[in-house]
GROMACS .gro file of C-alpha atoms in nm:
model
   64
    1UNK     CA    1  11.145  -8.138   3.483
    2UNK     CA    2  11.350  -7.962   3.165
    3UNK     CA    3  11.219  -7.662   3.011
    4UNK     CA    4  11.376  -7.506   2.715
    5UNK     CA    5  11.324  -7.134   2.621
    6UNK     CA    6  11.266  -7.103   2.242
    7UNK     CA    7  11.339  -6.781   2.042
    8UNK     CA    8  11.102  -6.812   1.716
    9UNK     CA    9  11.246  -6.605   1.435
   10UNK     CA   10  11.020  -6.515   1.208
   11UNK     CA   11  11.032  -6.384   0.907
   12UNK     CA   12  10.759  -6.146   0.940
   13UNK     CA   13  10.420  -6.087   1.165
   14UNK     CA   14  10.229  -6.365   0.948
   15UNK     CA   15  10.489  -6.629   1.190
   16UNK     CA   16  10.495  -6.823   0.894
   17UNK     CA   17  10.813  -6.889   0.827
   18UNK     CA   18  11.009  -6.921   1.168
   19UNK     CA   19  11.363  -7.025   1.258
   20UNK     CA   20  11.367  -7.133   1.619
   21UNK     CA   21  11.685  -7.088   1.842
   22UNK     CA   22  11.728  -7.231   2.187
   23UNK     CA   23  11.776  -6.980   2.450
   24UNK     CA   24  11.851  -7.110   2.786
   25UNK     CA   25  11.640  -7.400   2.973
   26UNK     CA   26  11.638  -7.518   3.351
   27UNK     CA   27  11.643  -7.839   3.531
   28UNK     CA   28  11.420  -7.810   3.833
   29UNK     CA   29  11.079  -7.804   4.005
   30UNK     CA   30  11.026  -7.474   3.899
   31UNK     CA   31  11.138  -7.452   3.592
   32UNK     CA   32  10.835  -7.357   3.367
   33UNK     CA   33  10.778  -7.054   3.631
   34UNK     CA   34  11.154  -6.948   3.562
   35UNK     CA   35  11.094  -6.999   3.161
   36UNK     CA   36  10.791  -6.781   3.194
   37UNK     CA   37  10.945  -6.479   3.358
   38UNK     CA   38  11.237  -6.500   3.131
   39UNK     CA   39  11.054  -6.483   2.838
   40UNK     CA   40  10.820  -6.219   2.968
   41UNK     CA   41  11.124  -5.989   3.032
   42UNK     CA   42  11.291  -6.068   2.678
   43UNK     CA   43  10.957  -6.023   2.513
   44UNK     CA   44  10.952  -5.654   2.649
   45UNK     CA   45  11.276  -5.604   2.559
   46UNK     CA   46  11.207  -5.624   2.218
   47UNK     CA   47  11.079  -5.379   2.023
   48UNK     CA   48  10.767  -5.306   1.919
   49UNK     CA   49  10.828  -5.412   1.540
   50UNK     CA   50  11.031  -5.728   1.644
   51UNK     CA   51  10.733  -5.823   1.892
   52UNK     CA   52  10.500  -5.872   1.615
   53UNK     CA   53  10.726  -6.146   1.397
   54UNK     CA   54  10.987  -6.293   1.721
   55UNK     CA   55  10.825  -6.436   1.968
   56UNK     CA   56  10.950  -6.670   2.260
   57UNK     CA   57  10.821  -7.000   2.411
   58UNK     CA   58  10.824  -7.237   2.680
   59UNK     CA   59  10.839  -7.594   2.599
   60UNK     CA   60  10.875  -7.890   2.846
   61UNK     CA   61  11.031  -8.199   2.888
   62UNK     CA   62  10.887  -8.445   3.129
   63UNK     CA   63  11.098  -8.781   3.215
   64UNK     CA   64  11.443  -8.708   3.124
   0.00000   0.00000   0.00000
């Protein structure tokens, strides 16, 4: 399994108007568990302001 970590830009908290921008992804069984706490971490990293337009996801890819 592939996971990709997706940054969504936005350009404010309506998330509206988004840009997204690949982060990292991962090639293994536990991928979607490794996206997950990586985007957990980066979410808290941001600040409070950014958290309400930027947002992160996790999106799979299943038979690559």
């Amino acid at each position: 399994m592939t996971v990709f970590l997706l940054l969504y830009l936005c350009t404010d908290a309506t998330r509206t108007d988004c840009q997204v921008i690949p982060v990292e992804h991962w090639v293994r069984a536990d991928a979607y568990k490794q996206c997950l706490a990586a985007a957990k971490k980066l979410t808290v990293d941001l600040t409070a302001k950014n958290r309400k337009s930027n947002y992160f996801v996790c999106e799979t890819q299943v038979g690559q």
